[in-house]
Amino acid sequence: MTDTNHKSEEMNLEDIRRDYNVGSLSHSDMTEDPLDKCREWLEDALRMNVIEPTALIVSTATLDGQPCTRTVLLKEISEEGKFIFYSNYESRKGHQIDLNPKVSLTFLWHQLQRQIHIEGTCRHVAPEVSDAYFAKRPYKSQVGARISPQSHPIPNRMFIVTEFAKEALRVGVKVPRPESWGGFEVTPHRIEFWQGRPSRLHDRFLYLLQEDGSWSLTRIAP
Ligand SMILES: Cc1cc2nc3c(=O)[nH]c(=O)nc-3n(C[C@H](O)[C@H](O)[C@H](O)COP(=O)(O)O)c2cc1C
């Protein structure tokens, strides 16, 4: 990471390839409700001790169609089948979601050679839900959420470190949730499961939400 003499021509990115062979997916493996399969794959990722098993790539898009992505941590798949993460409502993603609630989510578990792609619509969770989760966060994360103007310019690192220290002194031990910070819940209407297979003949299954609330299930080509 600190080796600055690394020459890009020595990296040979074109030669990096791996055959995927740790699992497979057939029609009989697929649950009627794709949320059950999401929960199952998340549990597998936890059980297999993969790094950051709850890491979730969230893509938003501006009104003129510019996609924009970042990683967050999934905090819940609710009983109603919503994917919940927490962030700053005044951040770049927060403003984009206000204007365009259509988002996509990607889970990628390298060790399991699996990914899930989800498309859906996003909105804020109820304030009580954010309050309950905020109260469970570590103290320093609570203070940080209060002082970080996420995605906005700051003059230097000292600025944020000083703001943190000042706020910690000011609020004391019981830290109120700032209104600008809370949960987002994504209601899915398209969920695709991908399992890597040898020779790039991967298994993919696509669920689409139907008008009656049921899900269709189709195998799609790799
Ligand atoms: C592994 C990982 C987990 C992260 N989890 C969160 C999170 O749960 N919430 C969050 O606001 N940012 C999280 N971040 C930081 C975001 O990726 C991003 O930098 C931040 O939310 C600002 O994004 P925005 O400017 O697009 O709004 C995480 C980053 C990484 C690498």
PDB file of N, CA and C and ligand atoms in Angstrom, residues 52 55 68-73 75 85-88 91-94 150-151, ligand 1:
ATOM      1  N   GLU A  52     -16.998  -7.758   6.477  1.00  0.00           N
ATOM      2  CA  GLU A  52     -18.133  -6.846   6.284  1.00  0.00           C
ATOM      3  C   GLU A  52     -19.324  -7.549   5.613  1.00  0.00           C
ATOM      4  N   ALA A  55     -22.123  -5.327   4.299  1.00  0.00           N
ATOM      5  CA  ALA A  55     -21.816  -4.197   3.396  1.00  0.00           C
ATOM      6  C   ALA A  55     -22.753  -4.220   2.198  1.00  0.00           C
ATOM      7  N   CYS A  68     -24.816   7.193  -9.034  1.00  0.00           N
ATOM      8  CA  CYS A  68     -23.884   7.577  -7.990  1.00  0.00           C
ATOM      9  C   CYS A  68     -23.945   6.478  -6.927  1.00  0.00           C
ATOM     10  N   THR A  69     -22.792   5.954  -6.510  1.00  0.00           N
ATOM     11  CA  THR A  69     -22.814   4.808  -5.590  1.00  0.00           C
ATOM     12  C   THR A  69     -21.947   5.054  -4.363  1.00  0.00           C
ATOM     13  N   ARG A  70     -22.248   4.331  -3.317  1.00  0.00           N
ATOM     14  CA  ARG A  70     -21.436   4.310  -2.106  1.00  0.00           C
ATOM     15  C   ARG A  70     -21.833   3.071  -1.296  1.00  0.00           C
ATOM     16  N   THR A  71     -20.946   2.692  -0.355  1.00  0.00           N
ATOM     17  CA  THR A  71     -21.200   1.524   0.493  1.00  0.00           C
ATOM     18  C   THR A  71     -21.778   1.975   1.822  1.00  0.00           C
ATOM     19  N   VAL A  72     -22.766   1.258   2.319  1.00  0.00           N
ATOM     20  CA  VAL A  72     -23.263   1.474   3.679  1.00  0.00           C
ATOM     21  C   VAL A  72     -23.357   0.098   4.357  1.00  0.00           C
ATOM     22  N   LEU A  73     -23.818   0.086   5.595  1.00  0.00           N
ATOM     23  CA  LEU A  73     -24.002  -1.192   6.281  1.00  0.00           C
ATOM     24  C   LEU A  73     -25.493  -1.457   6.468  1.00  0.00           C
ATOM     25  N   LYS A  75     -28.638  -2.650   8.290  1.00  0.00           N
ATOM     26  CA  LYS A  75     -28.910  -2.846   9.710  1.00  0.00           C
ATOM     27  C   LYS A  75     -30.105  -3.748   9.959  1.00  0.00           C
ATOM     28  N   PHE A  85     -30.957   0.879   6.150  1.00  0.00           N
ATOM     29  CA  PHE A  85     -29.608   1.361   6.487  1.00  0.00           C
ATOM     30  C   PHE A  85     -29.739   2.766   7.055  1.00  0.00           C
ATOM     31  N   TYR A  86     -28.656   3.245   7.666  1.00  0.00           N
ATOM     32  CA  TYR A  86     -28.692   4.561   8.340  1.00  0.00           C
ATOM     33  C   TYR A  86     -27.638   5.483   7.752  1.00  0.00           C
ATOM     34  N   SER A  87     -27.994   6.743   7.652  1.00  0.00           N
ATOM     35  CA  SER A  87     -27.055   7.710   7.097  1.00  0.00           C
ATOM     36  C   SER A  87     -27.526   9.122   7.428  1.00  0.00           C
ATOM     37  N   ASN A  88     -26.893  10.079   6.760  1.00  0.00           N
ATOM     38  CA  ASN A  88     -27.218  11.484   6.981  1.00  0.00           C
ATOM     39  C   ASN A  88     -28.227  11.927   5.920  1.00  0.00           C
ATOM     40  N   SER A  91     -26.871  14.417   3.360  1.00  0.00           N
ATOM     41  CA  SER A  91     -25.700  14.022   2.563  1.00  0.00           C
ATOM     42  C   SER A  91     -26.068  14.035   1.082  1.00  0.00           C
ATOM     43  N   ARG A  92     -25.070  13.761   0.265  1.00  0.00           N
ATOM     44  CA  ARG A  92     -25.325  13.711  -1.190  1.00  0.00           C
ATOM     45  C   ARG A  92     -26.396  12.657  -1.498  1.00  0.00           C
ATOM     46  N   LYS A  93     -26.239  11.457  -0.905  1.00  0.00           N
ATOM     47  CA  LYS A  93     -27.241  10.413  -1.153  1.00  0.00           C
ATOM     48  C   LYS A  93     -28.600  10.831  -0.633  1.00  0.00           C
ATOM     49  N   GLY A  94     -28.594  11.504   0.546  1.00  0.00           N
ATOM     50  CA  GLY A  94     -29.861  11.922   1.161  1.00  0.00           C
ATOM     51  C   GLY A  94     -30.635  12.853   0.247  1.00  0.00           C
ATOM     52  N   GLN A 150     -22.062  15.500   6.538  1.00  0.00           N
ATOM     53  CA  GLN A 150     -21.620  14.481   5.577  1.00  0.00           C
ATOM     54  C   GLN A 150     -21.750  14.945   4.123  1.00  0.00           C
ATOM     55  N   SER A 151     -20.710  14.741   3.374  1.00  0.00           N
ATOM     56  CA  SER A 151     -20.606  15.044   1.927  1.00  0.00           C
ATOM     57  C   SER A 151     -20.346  16.521   1.638  1.00  0.00           C
TER      58      SER A 151
HETATM   59  C1  LIG B   1     -17.663  -0.657   4.640  1.00  0.00           C
HETATM   60  C2  LIG B   1     -18.292   0.711   4.648  1.00  0.00           C
HETATM   61  C3  LIG B   1     -19.435   0.924   5.400  1.00  0.00           C
HETATM   62  C4  LIG B   1     -20.041   2.183   5.425  1.00  0.00           C
HETATM   63  N1  LIG B   1     -21.210   2.332   6.121  1.00  0.00           N
HETATM   64  C5  LIG B   1     -21.847   3.523   6.072  1.00  0.00           C
HETATM   65  C6  LIG B   1     -23.133   3.657   6.677  1.00  0.00           C
HETATM   66  O1  LIG B   1     -23.720   2.698   7.226  1.00  0.00           O
HETATM   67  N2  LIG B   1     -23.729   4.874   6.614  1.00  0.00           N
HETATM   68  C7  LIG B   1     -23.139   5.952   5.980  1.00  0.00           C
HETATM   69  O2  LIG B   1     -23.731   7.033   5.975  1.00  0.00           O
HETATM   70  N3  LIG B   1     -21.943   5.838   5.381  1.00  0.00           N
HETATM   71  C8  LIG B   1     -21.290   4.648   5.397  1.00  0.00           C
HETATM   72  N4  LIG B   1     -20.072   4.509   4.769  1.00  0.00           N
HETATM   73  C9  LIG B   1     -19.520   5.694   4.041  1.00  0.00           C
HETATM   74  C10 LIG B   1     -20.240   5.814   2.681  1.00  0.00           C
HETATM   75  O3  LIG B   1     -19.703   4.872   1.762  1.00  0.00           O
HETATM   76  C11 LIG B   1     -20.160   7.233   2.082  1.00  0.00           C
HETATM   77  O4  LIG B   1     -18.835   7.673   2.012  1.00  0.00           O
HETATM   78  C12 LIG B   1     -20.981   8.241   2.889  1.00  0.00           C
HETATM   79  O5  LIG B   1     -22.230   7.708   3.289  1.00  0.00           O
HETATM   80  C13 LIG B   1     -21.233   9.512   2.068  1.00  0.00           C
HETATM   81  O6  LIG B   1     -21.886   9.167   0.863  1.00  0.00           O
HETATM   82  P1  LIG B   1     -22.591  10.280  -0.055  1.00  0.00           P
HETATM   83  O7  LIG B   1     -21.667  11.444  -0.138  1.00  0.00           O
HETATM   84  O8  LIG B   1     -22.791   9.605  -1.374  1.00  0.00           O
HETATM   85  O9  LIG B   1     -23.911  10.645   0.595  1.00  0.00           O
HETATM   86  C14 LIG B   1     -19.459   3.265   4.713  1.00  0.00           C
HETATM   87  C15 LIG B   1     -18.305   3.046   3.954  1.00  0.00           C
HETATM   88  C16 LIG B   1     -17.734   1.786   3.925  1.00  0.00           C
HETATM   89  C17 LIG B   1     -16.501   1.556   3.080  1.00  0.00           C
END
